[in-house]
């Protein structure tokens, strides 16, 4: 997820509340200036995990644009200084269209992600789910390989305009719907090879406008 100073409570008190119970990798793209104190706080928290489990990347930008950039890196880490020097150029390159070489690299990176992960969660930075709840969400989807896009249900008091169909029901483990809000979308990496999804992801420039 793309996170900032306002995200600290969600990160520390919810997503990473129980380090010993974590069953998923974490990538936090921190968008404030590197001089902002939030960088040091998040890095200190990430250092409590084994190497590679919780990665912190400094990069400006919104959630889906940063997610697209992360895909282009094959989910790998890049030196922060290089990121800041290159990310504007990369965005300009996106606007001009990809070359065949870029396309081949991108597809190779996506296949790396397919090999590495069963599912990828791309939440807004205000999604309040605990470590255990996130574990459970991944378990539910992993056990149902035909699901390509999913989302956690929302508590009755959650904000949003779509709560008439995705409010939590205690009697259900899974509910099928024809609409998934992009605020907490969980996707199969294989979806990243879908031509229509790739067009949508390339077009988005913010954290919005990519509901499914």
JSON list of C-alpha atoms in Angstrom, two decimals:
[
{"chain": "A", "resi": 1, "resn": "UNK", "atom": "CA", "xyz": [0.00, 0.00, 0.00]},
{"chain": "A", "resi": 2, "resn": "UNK", "atom": "CA", "xyz": [1.00, 3.64, -0.36]},
{"chain": "A", "resi": 3, "resn": "UNK", "atom": "CA", "xyz": [1.20, 5.08, 3.14]},
{"chain": "A", "resi": 4, "resn": "UNK", "atom": "CA", "xyz": [1.95, 8.34, 4.93]},
{"chain": "A", "resi": 5, "resn": "UNK", "atom": "CA", "xyz": [1.98, 9.79, 8.43]},
{"chain": "A", "resi": 6, "resn": "UNK", "atom": "CA", "xyz": [-1.78, 9.39, 8.88]},
{"chain": "A", "resi": 7, "resn": "UNK", "atom": "CA", "xyz": [-1.35, 5.67, 8.22]},
{"chain": "A", "resi": 8, "resn": "UNK", "atom": "CA", "xyz": [0.79, 4.95, 11.29]},
{"chain": "A", "resi": 9, "resn": "UNK", "atom": "CA", "xyz": [-2.00, 3.74, 13.58]},
{"chain": "A", "resi": 10, "resn": "UNK", "atom": "CA", "xyz": [-3.41, 1.44, 10.89]},
{"chain": "A", "resi": 11, "resn": "UNK", "atom": "CA", "xyz": [0.03, -0.02, 10.13]},
{"chain": "A", "resi": 12, "resn": "UNK", "atom": "CA", "xyz": [1.23, -0.48, 13.72]},
{"chain": "A", "resi": 13, "resn": "UNK", "atom": "CA", "xyz": [-2.04, -1.26, 15.53]},
{"chain": "A", "resi": 14, "resn": "UNK", "atom": "CA", "xyz": [-3.78, -3.30, 12.85]},
{"chain": "A", "resi": 15, "resn": "UNK", "atom": "CA", "xyz": [-1.86, -4.69, 9.86]},
{"chain": "A", "resi": 16, "resn": "UNK", "atom": "CA", "xyz": [1.33, -5.43, 11.80]},
{"chain": "A", "resi": 17, "resn": "UNK", "atom": "CA", "xyz": [-0.16, -5.77, 15.26]},
{"chain": "A", "resi": 18, "resn": "UNK", "atom": "CA", "xyz": [1.01, -9.36, 15.72]},
{"chain": "A", "resi": 19, "resn": "UNK", "atom": "CA", "xyz": [4.44, -9.87, 14.09]},
{"chain": "A", "resi": 20, "resn": "UNK", "atom": "CA", "xyz": [4.76, -13.48, 15.25]},
{"chain": "A", "resi": 21, "resn": "UNK", "atom": "CA", "xyz": [1.47, -14.40, 13.52]},
{"chain": "A", "resi": 22, "resn": "UNK", "atom": "CA", "xyz": [2.19, -12.76, 10.17]},
{"chain": "A", "resi": 23, "resn": "UNK", "atom": "CA", "xyz": [1.77, -15.17, 7.21]},
{"chain": "A", "resi": 24, "resn": "UNK", "atom": "CA", "xyz": [2.09, -12.64, 4.37]},
{"chain": "A", "resi": 25, "resn": "UNK", "atom": "CA", "xyz": [4.72, -10.31, 2.94]},
{"chain": "A", "resi": 26, "resn": "UNK", "atom": "CA", "xyz": [4.31, -6.55, 3.28]},
{"chain": "A", "resi": 27, "resn": "UNK", "atom": "CA", "xyz": [5.38, -3.75, 0.94]},
{"chain": "A", "resi": 28, "resn": "UNK", "atom": "CA", "xyz": [4.87, -0.19, 2.20]},
{"chain": "A", "resi": 29, "resn": "UNK", "atom": "CA", "xyz": [5.48, 2.59, -0.32]},
{"chain": "A", "resi": 30, "resn": "UNK", "atom": "CA", "xyz": [5.97, 5.71, 1.80]},
{"chain": "A", "resi": 31, "resn": "UNK", "atom": "CA", "xyz": [5.01, 8.80, -0.20]},
{"chain": "A", "resi": 32, "resn": "UNK", "atom": "CA", "xyz": [6.00, 11.76, 2.06]},
{"chain": "A", "resi": 33, "resn": "UNK", "atom": "CA", "xyz": [9.44, 13.33, 1.65]},
{"chain": "A", "resi": 34, "resn": "UNK", "atom": "CA", "xyz": [12.26, 11.06, 2.93]},
{"chain": "A", "resi": 35, "resn": "UNK", "atom": "CA", "xyz": [12.96, 13.69, 5.60]},
{"chain": "A", "resi": 36, "resn": "UNK", "atom": "CA", "xyz": [9.51, 13.12, 7.13]},
{"chain": "A", "resi": 37, "resn": "UNK", "atom": "CA", "xyz": [9.75, 11.31, 10.53]},
{"chain": "A", "resi": 38, "resn": "UNK", "atom": "CA", "xyz": [7.27, 8.68, 9.37]},
{"chain": "A", "resi": 39, "resn": "UNK", "atom": "CA", "xyz": [10.02, 7.03, 7.29]},
{"chain": "A", "resi": 40, "resn": "UNK", "atom": "CA", "xyz": [12.12, 6.32, 10.38]},
{"chain": "A", "resi": 41, "resn": "UNK", "atom": "CA", "xyz": [9.11, 5.04, 12.34]},
{"chain": "A", "resi": 42, "resn": "UNK", "atom": "CA", "xyz": [8.04, 2.63, 9.63]},
{"chain": "A", "resi": 43, "resn": "UNK", "atom": "CA", "xyz": [11.58, 1.41, 9.01]},
{"chain": "A", "resi": 44, "resn": "UNK", "atom": "CA", "xyz": [12.03, 0.74, 12.73]},
{"chain": "A", "resi": 45, "resn": "UNK", "atom": "CA", "xyz": [8.83, -1.31, 12.74]},
{"chain": "A", "resi": 46, "resn": "UNK", "atom": "CA", "xyz": [9.87, -3.20, 9.59]},
{"chain": "A", "resi": 47, "resn": "UNK", "atom": "CA", "xyz": [13.22, -4.10, 11.15]},
{"chain": "A", "resi": 48, "resn": "UNK", "atom": "CA", "xyz": [11.41, -6.35, 13.63]},
{"chain": "A", "resi": 49, "resn": "UNK", "atom": "CA", "xyz": [10.60, -8.80, 10.83]},
{"chain": "A", "resi": 50, "resn": "UNK", "atom": "CA", "xyz": [12.92, -11.22, 9.04]},
{"chain": "A", "resi": 51, "resn": "UNK", "atom": "CA", "xyz": [14.66, -9.73, 5.98]},
{"chain": "A", "resi": 52, "resn": "UNK", "atom": "CA", "xyz": [12.34, -9.37, 3.00]},
{"chain": "A", "resi": 53, "resn": "UNK", "atom": "CA", "xyz": [9.10, -9.85, 4.92]},
{"chain": "A", "resi": 54, "resn": "UNK", "atom": "CA", "xyz": [8.31, -6.15, 5.44]},
{"chain": "A", "resi": 55, "resn": "UNK", "atom": "CA", "xyz": [9.84, -3.92, 2.77]},
{"chain": "A", "resi": 56, "resn": "UNK", "atom": "CA", "xyz": [9.75, -0.13, 2.92]},
{"chain": "A", "resi": 57, "resn": "UNK", "atom": "CA", "xyz": [10.15, 1.89, -0.27]},
{"chain": "A", "resi": 58, "resn": "UNK", "atom": "CA", "xyz": [10.30, 5.69, -0.57]},
{"chain": "A", "resi": 59, "resn": "UNK", "atom": "CA", "xyz": [8.31, 6.92, -3.55]},
{"chain": "A", "resi": 60, "resn": "UNK", "atom": "CA", "xyz": [5.79, 9.65, -4.16]},
{"chain": "A", "resi": 61, "resn": "UNK", "atom": "CA", "xyz": [2.46, 8.92, -5.77]},
{"chain": "A", "resi": 62, "resn": "UNK", "atom": "CA", "xyz": [-0.96, 7.36, -5.32]},
{"chain": "A", "resi": 63, "resn": "UNK", "atom": "CA", "xyz": [-1.82, 3.74, -4.60]},
{"chain": "A", "resi": 64, "resn": "UNK", "atom": "CA", "xyz": [-2.56, 2.30, -8.06]},
{"chain": "A", "resi": 65, "resn": "UNK", "atom": "CA", "xyz": [0.16, 4.27, -9.81]},
{"chain": "A", "resi": 66, "resn": "UNK", "atom": "CA", "xyz": [2.68, 3.00, -7.25]},
{"chain": "A", "resi": 67, "resn": "UNK", "atom": "CA", "xyz": [1.29, -0.52, -7.56]},
{"chain": "A", "resi": 68, "resn": "UNK", "atom": "CA", "xyz": [1.80, -0.38, -11.32]},
{"chain": "A", "resi": 69, "resn": "UNK", "atom": "CA", "xyz": [5.38, 0.80, -10.73]},
{"chain": "A", "resi": 70, "resn": "UNK", "atom": "CA", "xyz": [5.98, -2.04, -8.24]},
{"chain": "A", "resi": 71, "resn": "UNK", "atom": "CA", "xyz": [4.75, -4.58, -10.79]},
{"chain": "A", "resi": 72, "resn": "UNK", "atom": "CA", "xyz": [7.22, -3.17, -13.27]},
{"chain": "A", "resi": 73, "resn": "UNK", "atom": "CA", "xyz": [10.00, -3.94, -10.79]},
{"chain": "A", "resi": 74, "resn": "UNK", "atom": "CA", "xyz": [8.80, -7.52, -10.37]},
{"chain": "A", "resi": 75, "resn": "UNK", "atom": "CA", "xyz": [7.96, -6.78, -6.74]},
{"chain": "A", "resi": 76, "resn": "UNK", "atom": "CA", "xyz": [11.66, -6.25, -6.02]},
{"chain": "A", "resi": 77, "resn": "UNK", "atom": "CA", "xyz": [13.46, -3.58, -4.09]},
{"chain": "A", "resi": 78, "resn": "UNK", "atom": "CA", "xyz": [15.24, -0.65, -5.65]},
{"chain": "A", "resi": 79, "resn": "UNK", "atom": "CA", "xyz": [17.62, 1.79, -4.05]},
{"chain": "A", "resi": 80, "resn": "UNK", "atom": "CA", "xyz": [15.56, 4.69, -2.72]},
{"chain": "A", "resi": 81, "resn": "UNK", "atom": "CA", "xyz": [17.78, 7.35, -4.29]},
{"chain": "A", "resi": 82, "resn": "UNK", "atom": "CA", "xyz": [17.40, 5.76, -7.69]},
{"chain": "A", "resi": 83, "resn": "UNK", "atom": "CA", "xyz": [13.64, 5.59, -7.22]},
{"chain": "A", "resi": 84, "resn": "UNK", "atom": "CA", "xyz": [13.35, 9.33, -6.64]},
{"chain": "A", "resi": 85, "resn": "UNK", "atom": "CA", "xyz": [15.58, 10.12, -9.58]},
{"chain": "A", "resi": 86, "resn": "UNK", "atom": "CA", "xyz": [13.77, 7.81, -11.99]},
{"chain": "A", "resi": 87, "resn": "UNK", "atom": "CA", "xyz": [10.12, 7.64, -11.06]},
{"chain": "A", "resi": 88, "resn": "UNK", "atom": "CA", "xyz": [9.12, 10.80, -12.96]},
{"chain": "A", "resi": 89, "resn": "UNK", "atom": "CA", "xyz": [10.91, 9.54, -16.06]},
{"chain": "A", "resi": 90, "resn": "UNK", "atom": "CA", "xyz": [9.14, 6.18, -15.75]},
{"chain": "A", "resi": 91, "resn": "UNK", "atom": "CA", "xyz": [5.77, 7.91, -15.55]},
{"chain": "A", "resi": 92, "resn": "UNK", "atom": "CA", "xyz": [6.64, 9.90, -18.66]},
{"chain": "A", "resi": 93, "resn": "UNK", "atom": "CA", "xyz": [7.60, 6.67, -20.41]},
{"chain": "A", "resi": 94, "resn": "UNK", "atom": "CA", "xyz": [4.22, 5.22, -19.50]},
{"chain": "A", "resi": 95, "resn": "UNK", "atom": "CA", "xyz": [2.51, 8.18, -21.19]},
{"chain": "A", "resi": 96, "resn": "UNK", "atom": "CA", "xyz": [4.48, 7.63, -24.42]},
{"chain": "A", "resi": 97, "resn": "UNK", "atom": "CA", "xyz": [3.73, 3.92, -24.55]},
{"chain": "A", "resi": 98, "resn": "UNK", "atom": "CA", "xyz": [5.85, 0.87, -23.81]},
{"chain": "A", "resi": 99, "resn": "UNK", "atom": "CA", "xyz": [8.45, -0.49, -26.18]},
{"chain": "A", "resi": 100, "resn": "UNK", "atom": "CA", "xyz": [8.50, -4.21, -27.00]},
{"chain": "A", "resi": 101, "resn": "UNK", "atom": "CA", "xyz": [11.48, -4.66, -24.69]},
{"chain": "A", "resi": 102, "resn": "UNK", "atom": "CA", "xyz": [9.62, -2.95, -21.86]},
{"chain": "A", "resi": 103, "resn": "UNK", "atom": "CA", "xyz": [6.57, -5.13, -22.55]},
{"chain": "A", "resi": 104, "resn": "UNK", "atom": "CA", "xyz": [8.67, -8.31, -22.40]},
{"chain": "A", "resi": 105, "resn": "UNK", "atom": "CA", "xyz": [10.28, -7.19, -19.12]},
{"chain": "A", "resi": 106, "resn": "UNK", "atom": "CA", "xyz": [6.91, -6.36, -17.64]},
{"chain": "A", "resi": 107, "resn": "UNK", "atom": "CA", "xyz": [5.46, -9.76, -18.54]},
{"chain": "A", "resi": 108, "resn": "UNK", "atom": "CA", "xyz": [8.53, -11.47, -17.09]},
{"chain": "A", "resi": 109, "resn": "UNK", "atom": "CA", "xyz": [8.08, -9.51, -13.85]},
{"chain": "A", "resi": 110, "resn": "UNK", "atom": "CA", "xyz": [4.40, -10.42, -13.67]},
{"chain": "A", "resi": 111, "resn": "UNK", "atom": "CA", "xyz": [5.26, -14.11, -14.07]},
{"chain": "A", "resi": 112, "resn": "UNK", "atom": "CA", "xyz": [7.71, -13.73, -11.18]},
{"chain": "A", "resi": 113, "resn": "UNK", "atom": "CA", "xyz": [4.86, -12.37, -9.05]},
{"chain": "A", "resi": 114, "resn": "UNK", "atom": "CA", "xyz": [2.58, -15.24, -10.14]},
{"chain": "A", "resi": 115, "resn": "UNK", "atom": "CA", "xyz": [5.26, -17.69, -9.05]},
{"chain": "A", "resi": 116, "resn": "UNK", "atom": "CA", "xyz": [5.86, -15.91, -5.74]},
{"chain": "A", "resi": 117, "resn": "UNK", "atom": "CA", "xyz": [2.35, -15.03, -4.56]},
{"chain": "A", "resi": 118, "resn": "UNK", "atom": "CA", "xyz": [-1.08, -16.68, -4.51]},
{"chain": "A", "resi": 119, "resn": "UNK", "atom": "CA", "xyz": [-2.80, -13.31, -4.07]},
{"chain": "A", "resi": 120, "resn": "UNK", "atom": "CA", "xyz": [-1.92, -9.64, -3.63]},
{"chain": "A", "resi": 121, "resn": "UNK", "atom": "CA", "xyz": [-3.89, -7.25, -1.45]},
{"chain": "A", "resi": 122, "resn": "UNK", "atom": "CA", "xyz": [-3.84, -3.58, -2.47]},
{"chain": "A", "resi": 123, "resn": "UNK", "atom": "CA", "xyz": [-5.58, -1.71, 0.38]},
{"chain": "A", "resi": 124, "resn": "UNK", "atom": "CA", "xyz": [-6.14, 1.96, 1.02]},
{"chain": "A", "resi": 125, "resn": "UNK", "atom": "CA", "xyz": [-4.08, 3.11, 3.98]},
{"chain": "A", "resi": 126, "resn": "UNK", "atom": "CA", "xyz": [-7.14, 3.41, 6.25]},
{"chain": "A", "resi": 127, "resn": "UNK", "atom": "CA", "xyz": [-8.31, -0.22, 6.03]},
{"chain": "A", "resi": 128, "resn": "UNK", "atom": "CA", "xyz": [-8.43, -1.38, 9.66]},
{"chain": "A", "resi": 129, "resn": "UNK", "atom": "CA", "xyz": [-7.79, -5.12, 9.61]},
{"chain": "A", "resi": 130, "resn": "UNK", "atom": "CA", "xyz": [-5.62, -6.89, 12.14]},
{"chain": "A", "resi": 131, "resn": "UNK", "atom": "CA", "xyz": [-2.82, -9.28, 11.28]},
{"chain": "A", "resi": 132, "resn": "UNK", "atom": "CA", "xyz": [-5.06, -12.26, 12.11]},
{"chain": "A", "resi": 133, "resn": "UNK", "atom": "CA", "xyz": [-7.93, -10.91, 9.99]},
{"chain": "A", "resi": 134, "resn": "UNK", "atom": "CA", "xyz": [-5.64, -10.38, 7.01]},
{"chain": "A", "resi": 135, "resn": "UNK", "atom": "CA", "xyz": [-4.28, -13.92, 7.43]},
{"chain": "A", "resi": 136, "resn": "UNK", "atom": "CA", "xyz": [-7.84, -15.23, 7.36]},
{"chain": "A", "resi": 137, "resn": "UNK", "atom": "CA", "xyz": [-8.72, -13.23, 4.25]},
{"chain": "A", "resi": 138, "resn": "UNK", "atom": "CA", "xyz": [-5.80, -14.77, 2.35]},
{"chain": "A", "resi": 139, "resn": "UNK", "atom": "CA", "xyz": [-6.72, -18.25, 3.60]},
{"chain": "A", "resi": 140, "resn": "UNK", "atom": "CA", "xyz": [-10.31, -17.91, 2.33]},
{"chain": "A", "resi": 141, "resn": "UNK", "atom": "CA", "xyz": [-9.16, -16.84, -1.15]},
{"chain": "A", "resi": 142, "resn": "UNK", "atom": "CA", "xyz": [-6.27, -19.31, -1.39]},
{"chain": "A", "resi": 143, "resn": "UNK", "atom": "CA", "xyz": [-8.68, -22.17, -0.83]},
{"chain": "A", "resi": 144, "resn": "UNK", "atom": "CA", "xyz": [-10.79, -21.04, -3.81]},
{"chain": "A", "resi": 145, "resn": "UNK", "atom": "CA", "xyz": [-8.48, -20.78, -6.83]},
{"chain": "A", "resi": 146, "resn": "UNK", "atom": "CA", "xyz": [-11.23, -19.65, -9.24]},
{"chain": "A", "resi": 147, "resn": "UNK", "atom": "CA", "xyz": [-11.58, -16.32, -7.43]},
{"chain": "A", "resi": 148, "resn": "UNK", "atom": "CA", "xyz": [-9.66, -13.63, -9.34]},
{"chain": "A", "resi": 149, "resn": "UNK", "atom": "CA", "xyz": [-10.80, -10.51, -7.46]},
{"chain": "A", "resi": 150, "resn": "UNK", "atom": "CA", "xyz": [-12.08, -10.23, -3.91]},
{"chain": "A", "resi": 151, "resn": "UNK", "atom": "CA", "xyz": [-12.45, -7.83, -1.02]},
{"chain": "A", "resi": 152, "resn": "UNK", "atom": "CA", "xyz": [-12.97, -8.13, 2.71]},
{"chain": "A", "resi": 153, "resn": "UNK", "atom": "CA", "xyz": [-16.45, -7.29, 3.93]},
{"chain": "A", "resi": 154, "resn": "UNK", "atom": "CA", "xyz": [-16.95, -4.02, 5.80]},
{"chain": "A", "resi": 155, "resn": "UNK", "atom": "CA", "xyz": [-18.29, -3.40, 9.28]},
{"chain": "A", "resi": 156, "resn": "UNK", "atom": "CA", "xyz": [-21.70, -1.69, 9.46]},
{"chain": "A", "resi": 157, "resn": "UNK", "atom": "CA", "xyz": [-20.10, 1.58, 10.57]},
{"chain": "A", "resi": 158, "resn": "UNK", "atom": "CA", "xyz": [-17.58, 1.74, 7.73]},
{"chain": "A", "resi": 159, "resn": "UNK", "atom": "CA", "xyz": [-17.60, 4.77, 5.45]},
{"chain": "A", "resi": 160, "resn": "UNK", "atom": "CA", "xyz": [-18.29, 4.42, 1.73]},
{"chain": "A", "resi": 161, "resn": "UNK", "atom": "CA", "xyz": [-21.13, 4.60, -0.75]},
{"chain": "A", "resi": 162, "resn": "UNK", "atom": "CA", "xyz": [-21.28, 0.88, -1.58]},
{"chain": "A", "resi": 163, "resn": "UNK", "atom": "CA", "xyz": [-22.07, -0.53, 1.86]},
{"chain": "A", "resi": 164, "resn": "UNK", "atom": "CA", "xyz": [-25.47, -1.89, 0.84]},
{"chain": "A", "resi": 165, "resn": "UNK", "atom": "CA", "xyz": [-23.94, -5.08, -0.60]},
{"chain": "A", "resi": 166, "resn": "UNK", "atom": "CA", "xyz": [-20.56, -5.63, 1.12]},
{"chain": "A", "resi": 167, "resn": "UNK", "atom": "CA", "xyz": [-21.41, -5.21, 4.80]},
{"chain": "A", "resi": 168, "resn": "UNK", "atom": "CA", "xyz": [-20.15, -8.00, 7.02]},
{"chain": "A", "resi": 169, "resn": "UNK", "atom": "CA", "xyz": [-22.47, -10.93, 7.71]},
{"chain": "A", "resi": 170, "resn": "UNK", "atom": "CA", "xyz": [-21.52, -13.25, 10.54]},
{"chain": "A", "resi": 171, "resn": "UNK", "atom": "CA", "xyz": [-23.32, -16.21, 8.94]},
{"chain": "A", "resi": 172, "resn": "UNK", "atom": "CA", "xyz": [-21.19, -16.13, 5.77]},
{"chain": "A", "resi": 173, "resn": "UNK", "atom": "CA", "xyz": [-17.57, -16.93, 5.00]},
{"chain": "A", "resi": 174, "resn": "UNK", "atom": "CA", "xyz": [-17.81, -15.78, 1.39]},
{"chain": "A", "resi": 175, "resn": "UNK", "atom": "CA", "xyz": [-20.36, -13.85, -0.64]},
{"chain": "A", "resi": 176, "resn": "UNK", "atom": "CA", "xyz": [-20.30, -13.50, -4.43]},
{"chain": "A", "resi": 177, "resn": "UNK", "atom": "CA", "xyz": [-21.00, -10.14, -6.04]},
{"chain": "A", "resi": 178, "resn": "UNK", "atom": "CA", "xyz": [-20.67, -8.42, -9.42]},
{"chain": "A", "resi": 179, "resn": "UNK", "atom": "CA", "xyz": [-18.87, -5.40, -7.94]},
{"chain": "A", "resi": 180, "resn": "UNK", "atom": "CA", "xyz": [-15.69, -5.05, -5.85]},
{"chain": "A", "resi": 181, "resn": "UNK", "atom": "CA", "xyz": [-14.69, -1.63, -4.56]},
{"chain": "A", "resi": 182, "resn": "UNK", "atom": "CA", "xyz": [-11.04, -0.81, -5.23]},
{"chain": "A", "resi": 183, "resn": "UNK", "atom": "CA", "xyz": [-10.37, 0.45, -1.68]},
{"chain": "A", "resi": 184, "resn": "UNK", "atom": "CA", "xyz": [-9.36, -3.03, -0.45]},
{"chain": "A", "resi": 185, "resn": "UNK", "atom": "CA", "xyz": [-9.09, -5.16, -3.57]},
{"chain": "A", "resi": 186, "resn": "UNK", "atom": "CA", "xyz": [-7.34, -8.53, -3.37]},
{"chain": "A", "resi": 187, "resn": "UNK", "atom": "CA", "xyz": [-6.31, -9.90, -6.76]},
{"chain": "A", "resi": 188, "resn": "UNK", "atom": "CA", "xyz": [-4.71, -12.98, -8.24]},
{"chain": "A", "resi": 189, "resn": "UNK", "atom": "CA", "xyz": [-1.36, -12.09, -9.83]},
{"chain": "A", "resi": 190, "resn": "UNK", "atom": "CA", "xyz": [-2.49, -13.89, -13.00]},
{"chain": "A", "resi": 191, "resn": "UNK", "atom": "CA", "xyz": [-5.04, -11.10, -13.49]},
{"chain": "A", "resi": 192, "resn": "UNK", "atom": "CA", "xyz": [-2.12, -8.78, -14.24]},
{"chain": "A", "resi": 193, "resn": "UNK", "atom": "CA", "xyz": [-1.75, -10.57, -17.60]},
{"chain": "A", "resi": 194, "resn": "UNK", "atom": "CA", "xyz": [-5.37, -9.90, -18.56]},
{"chain": "A", "resi": 195, "resn": "UNK", "atom": "CA", "xyz": [-5.33, -7.40, -21.49]},
{"chain": "A", "resi": 196, "resn": "UNK", "atom": "CA", "xyz": [-8.37, -5.44, -20.25]},
{"chain": "A", "resi": 197, "resn": "UNK", "atom": "CA", "xyz": [-7.09, -5.21, -16.69]},
{"chain": "A", "resi": 198, "resn": "UNK", "atom": "CA", "xyz": [-3.67, -4.11, -17.95]},
{"chain": "A", "resi": 199, "resn": "UNK", "atom": "CA", "xyz": [-5.30, -1.27, -19.92]},
{"chain": "A", "resi": 200, "resn": "UNK", "atom": "CA", "xyz": [-7.26, -0.15, -16.87]},
{"chain": "A", "resi": 201, "resn": "UNK", "atom": "CA", "xyz": [-4.22, -0.28, -14.61]},
{"chain": "A", "resi": 202, "resn": "UNK", "atom": "CA", "xyz": [-2.12, 1.66, -17.10]},
{"chain": "A", "resi": 203, "resn": "UNK", "atom": "CA", "xyz": [-4.78, 4.38, -17.37]},
{"chain": "A", "resi": 204, "resn": "UNK", "atom": "CA", "xyz": [-5.29, 5.04, -13.66]},
{"chain": "A", "resi": 205, "resn": "UNK", "atom": "CA", "xyz": [-3.24, 7.84, -12.11]},
{"chain": "A", "resi": 206, "resn": "UNK", "atom": "CA", "xyz": [-4.59, 7.89, -8.55]},
{"chain": "A", "resi": 207, "resn": "UNK", "atom": "CA", "xyz": [-5.96, 5.65, -5.82]},
{"chain": "A", "resi": 208, "resn": "UNK", "atom": "CA", "xyz": [-9.44, 5.74, -7.33]},
{"chain": "A", "resi": 209, "resn": "UNK", "atom": "CA", "xyz": [-11.34, 4.85, -10.51]},
{"chain": "A", "resi": 210, "resn": "UNK", "atom": "CA", "xyz": [-10.45, 1.18, -10.68]},
{"chain": "A", "resi": 211, "resn": "UNK", "atom": "CA", "xyz": [-13.51, -0.52, -9.23]},
{"chain": "A", "resi": 212, "resn": "UNK", "atom": "CA", "xyz": [-14.21, -3.98, -10.62]}
]
